[in-house]
Amino acid sequence: MAYANIIVDISHEAVDRPFTYIIPDDLKEKCHPGTRVMIPFGRGNSEKLGIIIEITENPDVPVVRLKEISSIVLSQDATDSRLIELAFFIKEQYGSKMIDALKTVLPVKRAYRDKRPDASLITDEAESKLNDESLSAGDKIIPNPGQQDVIDDFIREYDSGVRNVSLIHGVTGSGKTLVYIEMIRHVVSGGCQAIMLIPEIALTYQTVMRFKKYFGDRVAIMNSSLAAGERYRYYEKAKNGELDVIIGPRSALFMPFPKLGVIIMDEEHEGTYKSENTPRFHAREVAIKLAEMHGASVVLGSATPSVESYYHALKGDYKLYRLTERVMGRALPHTYIVDMRMELRKGNRSIFSDKLAGLMEDTVGAGKQAILFINRRGYAGFVSCRACGSVMKCPHCDVSLKEHRSRGMLTCHYCGYETEKPIKCPVCGSKYIMSFKAGTEQIEEEVKKLIPGVKTLRMDGDTTTKKGSFDKIVSSFARHEADVLIGTQMIVKGHDFPGVTLVGILAADIGLAGGDYRSGERTFEL
């Protein structure tokens, strides 16, 4: 007789453990780790959903006390037991319920109506380019010496059986993506598979096309808009050996590749690798655990590595590679820092410094393009002195106070401390005390006042709500249908606009006023 250890779909600590059930003879062939079943549970034998985590012939409890599995829910093939093990790791490492961890790593089987490949990610316009563009593997870009050194060292260690965690610290534009592709090509040529993790915000058309060019229909692209049925289709293709590479955000970690060879995590510093939903796991730590289980390598990449990863690399826990030069000898940009306090003293009350205003006029006048970036995160409602730059902070928590205009009060959202908004700056006595209000719409209006006839595009949460609107704005700007693109974080992730010769970062130090203990690190990497 066979038995199944089952986690019951009830998020309560008292039942967050396996329960043993008898597998009826007619269900033996259909029950595997990962199979969803209906079971009688509790004194009332109410029907509950459960997930099998183990099949055994020796139950830990007397057989006379055991109940039988009632039925199977959407019978599935045997699930890779390593995903069950990974769920246990997530439960233990992050203190989650086992059922929540299992739901994270195991897909739900749903009916799937076939569509165009990756239709949720690649728009009609992008797909038409896929007829137009040559995706021949023969169009290979030759790595420069710095890139080739990293590639060669990785291949040498991989072929000798060394499986470790590496960090590629490469300046922006140093060609990390080509290095990733060459690493993946080598792993795939040996019969193994690769997971390429990319923050959702950086999953752009250009990135997709580069991987499609090299790996064709053996690569699948995941993103958050994929329906459950489409996600399950990828899951099945990965398990059946029909895919070599999966590209996507942190959920791509849970594709059941039979022979995983490498996990690459681009922009490893990004906060989006931390799950904000239960269970709250970090993709980097889960990736390292998964690679350990498979005997695979992990490659982290960033121009601004997280403090933790850089610390591990300097200690020798991770292997450190450096790419210090941009590809094709391109120079790093000239960067100007303008103190807006000095601008005010000169009589400039605009949101643009004189330097930025002059450069924008020159850029647009020369037929080139500009990007204006505003970091909205961290500034909502905070109050500062325009003259000296002092931020009104909580005396207890040392975080910025938030303005509540209806009551005319400044409030600490940590401890509840409140005080009236000062009329004059308590540091320098200036009357220029104000909450930061500049948003993308206001910036767009100011650009049009500064440069009559300028064509602008705005990309933020308000202009990208409709499906396809993000791609539409990016494509329009790439075709030079606008002179200036104004937006929040989504405009500075993973794009390549050859016509852009100027980037203006407005209120660049704004993130330092937030209440996050990582605010310095976040501001630096952004």
CSV table of C-alpha atoms in Angstrom, one decimal, residues 208-479:
chain,number,residue,atom,x,y,z
A,208,VAL,CA,14.2,40.0,-26.1
A,209,MET,CA,15.4,40.4,-29.6
A,210,ARG,CA,19.0,39.8,-28.7
A,211,PHE,CA,18.2,36.5,-27.1
A,212,LYS,CA,15.8,35.5,-29.9
A,213,LYS,CA,18.6,36.1,-32.3
A,214,TYR,CA,20.9,33.6,-30.7
A,215,PHE,CA,18.5,31.0,-29.4
A,216,GLY,CA,15.5,31.2,-31.7
A,217,ASP,CA,12.4,29.2,-30.5
A,218,ARG,CA,14.5,27.4,-27.8
A,219,VAL,CA,14.1,30.5,-25.6
A,220,ALA,CA,11.0,31.5,-23.8
A,221,ILE,CA,10.2,34.9,-22.4
A,222,MET,CA,8.2,35.3,-19.1
A,223,ASN,CA,6.6,38.4,-17.7
A,224,SER,CA,3.9,39.3,-15.2
A,225,SER,CA,1.2,39.6,-17.8
A,226,LEU,CA,1.4,36.0,-18.8
A,227,ALA,CA,-1.8,34.1,-18.1
A,228,ALA,CA,-1.6,31.0,-15.9
A,229,GLY,CA,-2.3,28.8,-18.9
A,230,GLU,CA,0.6,30.3,-20.9
A,231,ARG,CA,2.9,30.0,-17.8
A,232,TYR,CA,2.0,26.3,-17.5
A,233,ARG,CA,2.7,25.8,-21.2
A,234,TYR,CA,6.3,27.0,-20.6
A,235,TYR,CA,6.5,24.9,-17.5
A,236,GLU,CA,5.6,21.8,-19.6
A,237,LYS,CA,8.0,22.7,-22.4
A,238,ALA,CA,10.9,23.2,-19.9
A,239,LYS,CA,10.2,19.9,-18.2
A,240,ASN,CA,10.0,18.1,-21.6
A,241,GLY,CA,13.4,19.5,-22.8
A,242,GLU,CA,11.8,21.7,-25.5
A,243,LEU,CA,13.5,24.9,-24.1
A,244,ASP,CA,17.1,25.8,-23.5
A,245,VAL,CA,16.7,29.3,-22.0
A,246,ILE,CA,14.0,31.0,-20.0
A,247,ILE,CA,14.2,34.8,-19.5
A,248,GLY,CA,12.1,36.6,-17.0
A,249,PRO,CA,11.7,38.1,-13.5
A,250,ARG,CA,12.1,36.1,-10.3
A,251,SER,CA,9.3,33.7,-11.1
A,252,ALA,CA,11.4,32.3,-13.9
A,253,LEU,CA,13.5,30.5,-11.2
A,254,PHE,CA,10.8,27.9,-10.9
A,255,MET,CA,10.9,26.5,-14.4
A,256,PRO,CA,11.6,22.7,-14.0
A,257,PHE,CA,14.6,22.3,-16.2
A,258,PRO,CA,16.0,18.7,-16.0
A,259,LYS,CA,19.6,19.8,-16.4
A,260,LEU,CA,20.1,23.3,-15.2
A,261,GLY,CA,23.6,24.6,-15.9
A,262,VAL,CA,23.7,28.3,-15.1
A,263,ILE,CA,21.5,31.0,-13.5
A,264,ILE,CA,22.4,34.5,-14.6
A,265,MET,CA,20.9,37.4,-12.6
A,266,ASP,CA,21.3,40.8,-14.4
A,267,GLU,CA,21.0,44.0,-12.5
A,268,GLU,CA,21.3,41.9,-9.4
A,269,HIS,CA,21.0,45.0,-7.1
A,270,GLU,CA,17.4,45.7,-8.2
A,271,GLY,CA,14.8,45.7,-5.4
A,272,THR,CA,12.3,43.9,-7.6
A,273,TYR,CA,14.2,40.7,-7.0
A,274,LYS,CA,12.6,40.8,-3.5
A,275,SER,CA,9.1,39.4,-3.4
A,276,GLU,CA,6.6,41.8,-1.8
A,277,ASN,CA,4.0,39.0,-1.6
A,278,THR,CA,3.9,36.0,0.7
A,279,PRO,CA,6.4,34.3,0.8
A,280,ARG,CA,8.8,37.3,0.8
A,281,PHE,CA,11.8,35.7,-0.7
A,282,HIS,CA,14.9,37.1,-2.3
A,283,ALA,CA,15.6,35.7,-5.8
A,284,ARG,CA,19.3,35.9,-5.4
A,285,GLU,CA,19.4,33.6,-2.4
A,286,VAL,CA,16.9,31.3,-3.9
A,287,ALA,CA,18.9,31.2,-7.1
A,288,ILE,CA,22.0,30.2,-5.2
A,289,LYS,CA,20.2,27.4,-3.4
A,290,LEU,CA,18.6,26.2,-6.6
A,291,ALA,CA,22.0,26.1,-8.4
A,292,GLU,CA,23.5,24.2,-5.5
A,293,MET,CA,20.8,21.6,-5.8
A,294,HIS,CA,21.4,21.2,-9.6
A,295,GLY,CA,25.2,21.6,-9.5
A,296,ALA,CA,24.9,24.7,-11.6
A,297,SER,CA,26.8,28.1,-11.7
A,298,VAL,CA,25.4,31.4,-10.7
A,299,VAL,CA,26.5,34.7,-12.4
A,300,LEU,CA,25.4,38.0,-10.9
A,301,GLY,CA,25.9,41.2,-12.9
A,302,SER,CA,25.6,44.9,-12.2
A,303,ALA,CA,27.2,48.3,-12.8
A,304,THR,CA,26.2,49.1,-9.2
A,305,PRO,CA,26.3,45.8,-7.2
A,306,SER,CA,24.4,45.5,-4.0
A,307,VAL,CA,26.4,46.0,-0.8
A,308,GLU,CA,25.9,42.4,0.1
A,309,SER,CA,27.1,41.0,-3.2
A,310,TYR,CA,30.1,43.3,-3.4
A,311,TYR,CA,31.0,42.4,0.2
A,312,HIS,CA,30.9,38.7,-0.7
A,313,ALA,CA,33.0,39.3,-3.8
A,314,LEU,CA,35.7,41.3,-1.9
A,315,LYS,CA,35.7,38.6,0.8
A,316,GLY,CA,36.3,35.9,-1.8
A,317,ASP,CA,32.9,34.1,-1.3
A,318,TYR,CA,32.0,35.1,-4.9
A,319,LYS,CA,34.4,35.3,-7.8
A,320,LEU,CA,34.8,38.9,-8.9
A,321,TYR,CA,35.1,39.9,-12.6
A,322,ARG,CA,35.5,43.5,-13.6
A,323,LEU,CA,34.6,45.2,-16.9
A,324,THR,CA,35.9,48.7,-16.7
A,325,GLU,CA,35.5,50.0,-20.2
A,326,ARG,CA,32.6,50.6,-22.5
A,327,VAL,CA,32.3,48.6,-25.7
A,328,MET,CA,33.8,50.0,-28.9
A,329,GLY,CA,35.9,52.4,-26.8
A,330,ARG,CA,32.9,54.6,-26.0
A,331,ALA,CA,33.6,57.2,-23.4
A,332,LEU,CA,31.6,57.6,-20.2
A,333,PRO,CA,29.4,60.7,-20.2
A,334,HIS,CA,30.5,64.1,-19.1
A,335,THR,CA,28.5,64.6,-15.9
A,336,TYR,CA,27.6,68.0,-14.3
A,337,ILE,CA,26.3,68.4,-10.8
A,338,VAL,CA,24.5,71.7,-10.2
A,339,ASP,CA,23.7,72.9,-6.7
A,340,MET,CA,20.1,74.2,-6.9
A,341,ARG,CA,20.6,76.3,-3.8
A,342,MET,CA,23.1,78.4,-5.8
A,343,GLU,CA,20.6,78.7,-8.6
A,344,LEU,CA,18.0,80.2,-6.3
A,345,ARG,CA,20.6,82.7,-5.0
A,346,LYS,CA,21.1,83.7,-8.7
A,347,GLY,CA,17.4,84.3,-9.0
A,348,ASN,CA,16.6,81.1,-10.9
A,349,ARG,CA,13.4,79.6,-9.4
A,350,SER,CA,12.8,77.1,-12.3
A,351,ILE,CA,13.0,73.4,-11.8
A,352,PHE,CA,15.8,73.4,-14.4
A,353,SER,CA,19.3,74.7,-13.7
A,354,ASP,CA,20.6,77.2,-16.2
A,355,LYS,CA,23.1,74.6,-17.3
A,356,LEU,CA,20.4,72.0,-18.0
A,357,ALA,CA,18.2,74.5,-19.7
A,358,GLY,CA,21.0,75.6,-22.0
A,359,LEU,CA,22.0,72.0,-22.9
A,360,MET,CA,18.4,71.1,-23.7
A,361,GLU,CA,18.0,74.0,-26.1
A,362,ASP,CA,21.3,73.1,-27.8
A,363,THR,CA,20.4,69.4,-28.0
A,364,VAL,CA,17.0,70.0,-29.5
A,365,GLY,CA,18.3,72.7,-31.8
A,366,ALA,CA,20.9,70.2,-33.2
A,367,GLY,CA,18.2,67.6,-34.0
A,368,LYS,CA,19.2,65.3,-31.1
A,369,GLN,CA,17.1,63.9,-28.3
A,370,ALA,CA,17.0,64.3,-24.5
A,371,ILE,CA,15.7,62.4,-21.6
A,372,LEU,CA,14.5,64.0,-18.4
A,373,PHE,CA,14.3,61.7,-15.4
A,374,ILE,CA,12.5,62.4,-12.1
A,375,ASN,CA,12.7,59.9,-9.2
A,376,ARG,CA,9.3,60.0,-7.6
A,377,ARG,CA,10.1,57.4,-5.0
A,378,GLY,CA,10.7,58.9,-1.5
A,379,TYR,CA,9.6,62.4,-2.1
A,380,ALA,CA,5.8,62.2,-1.7
A,381,GLY,CA,4.9,64.9,0.8
A,382,PHE,CA,8.3,65.6,2.2
A,383,VAL,CA,9.3,69.2,3.1
A,384,SER,CA,12.6,70.9,2.6
A,385,CYS,CA,14.3,74.4,2.5
A,386,ARG,CA,15.0,75.5,-1.1
A,387,ALA,CA,17.7,77.9,0.1
A,388,CYS,CA,19.9,75.5,2.2
A,389,GLY,CA,18.5,72.1,1.3
A,390,SER,CA,17.6,71.1,4.9
A,391,VAL,CA,14.9,68.5,5.1
A,392,MET,CA,12.4,68.6,7.9
A,393,LYS,CA,13.1,65.4,9.9
A,394,CYS,CA,11.7,63.5,12.9
A,395,PRO,CA,13.9,64.2,16.0
A,396,HIS,CA,13.3,60.6,17.1
A,397,CYS,CA,13.6,58.6,13.9
A,398,ASP,CA,15.8,60.7,11.7
A,399,VAL,CA,13.5,60.2,8.7
A,400,SER,CA,11.7,62.9,6.7
A,401,LEU,CA,8.4,64.2,8.0
A,402,LYS,CA,5.4,64.1,5.6
A,403,GLU,CA,3.2,67.0,5.0
A,404,HIS,CA,-0.6,66.6,5.7
A,405,ARG,CA,-2.0,69.8,4.1
A,406,SER,CA,-5.5,69.4,5.4
A,407,ARG,CA,-4.2,69.8,9.0
A,408,GLY,CA,-1.2,71.9,8.2
A,409,MET,CA,1.0,69.4,10.1
A,410,LEU,CA,4.2,67.5,9.4
A,411,THR,CA,4.0,63.8,10.6
A,412,CYS,CA,6.5,61.0,11.1
A,413,HIS,CA,5.0,57.8,9.6
A,414,TYR,CA,7.2,55.7,11.8
A,415,CYS,CA,6.6,56.9,15.4
A,416,GLY,CA,3.7,59.3,14.9
A,417,TYR,CA,5.5,62.5,16.0
A,418,GLU,CA,3.8,65.7,14.7
A,419,THR,CA,4.7,69.3,14.5
A,420,GLU,CA,3.4,72.4,12.7
A,421,LYS,CA,4.9,73.2,9.3
A,422,PRO,CA,7.5,76.0,10.0
A,423,ILE,CA,7.1,79.4,8.3
A,424,LYS,CA,10.9,79.8,8.2
A,425,CYS,CA,13.7,77.3,7.9
A,426,PRO,CA,14.9,76.3,11.4
A,427,VAL,CA,18.5,76.1,10.0
A,428,CYS,CA,19.0,79.1,7.8
A,429,GLY,CA,15.9,81.2,8.4
A,430,SER,CA,14.8,81.2,4.7
A,431,LYS,CA,11.1,81.6,3.8
A,432,TYR,CA,11.5,79.2,0.9
A,433,ILE,CA,10.0,76.2,2.8
A,434,MET,CA,8.0,73.9,0.5
A,435,SER,CA,7.0,70.3,-0.2
A,436,PHE,CA,8.5,68.9,-3.4
A,437,LYS,CA,5.8,68.9,-6.0
A,438,ALA,CA,7.5,68.5,-9.4
A,439,GLY,CA,5.9,65.7,-11.3
A,440,THR,CA,6.2,64.6,-14.9
A,441,GLU,CA,3.3,66.7,-16.1
A,442,GLN,CA,4.7,69.9,-14.5
A,443,ILE,CA,8.1,69.1,-16.0
A,444,GLU,CA,6.5,68.6,-19.5
A,445,GLU,CA,4.8,72.0,-19.2
A,446,GLU,CA,8.1,73.7,-18.2
A,447,VAL,CA,9.9,72.1,-21.2
A,448,LYS,CA,7.3,73.4,-23.6
A,449,LYS,CA,7.7,76.9,-22.1
A,450,LEU,CA,11.5,76.7,-22.4
A,451,ILE,CA,11.6,75.4,-26.0
A,452,PRO,CA,8.6,76.5,-28.1
A,453,GLY,CA,7.5,73.9,-30.6
A,454,VAL,CA,9.4,71.0,-28.8
A,455,LYS,CA,7.8,67.6,-29.2
A,456,THR,CA,7.6,65.7,-25.9
A,457,LEU,CA,6.6,62.2,-24.7
A,458,ARG,CA,5.8,61.4,-21.1
A,459,MET,CA,6.2,57.9,-19.6
A,460,ASP,CA,4.9,57.3,-16.1
A,461,GLY,CA,2.2,55.4,-14.2
A,462,ASP,CA,-0.6,57.5,-15.8
A,463,THR,CA,0.5,57.1,-19.4
A,464,THR,CA,1.3,53.4,-19.4
A,465,THR,CA,-1.9,52.0,-17.9
A,466,LYS,CA,-3.3,50.6,-21.2
A,467,LYS,CA,-1.9,47.4,-22.7
A,468,GLY,CA,0.8,48.1,-25.2
A,469,SER,CA,1.2,51.8,-24.2
A,470,PHE,CA,4.7,51.3,-22.8
A,471,ASP,CA,5.9,49.7,-26.1
A,472,LYS,CA,4.1,52.4,-28.1
A,473,ILE,CA,5.9,55.3,-26.3
A,474,VAL,CA,9.3,53.6,-26.5
A,475,SER,CA,8.9,52.8,-30.2
A,476,SER,CA,7.7,56.4,-30.9
A,477,PHE,CA,10.7,57.9,-29.2
A,478,ALA,CA,13.1,55.4,-30.9
A,479,ARG,CA,11.7,56.6,-34.3
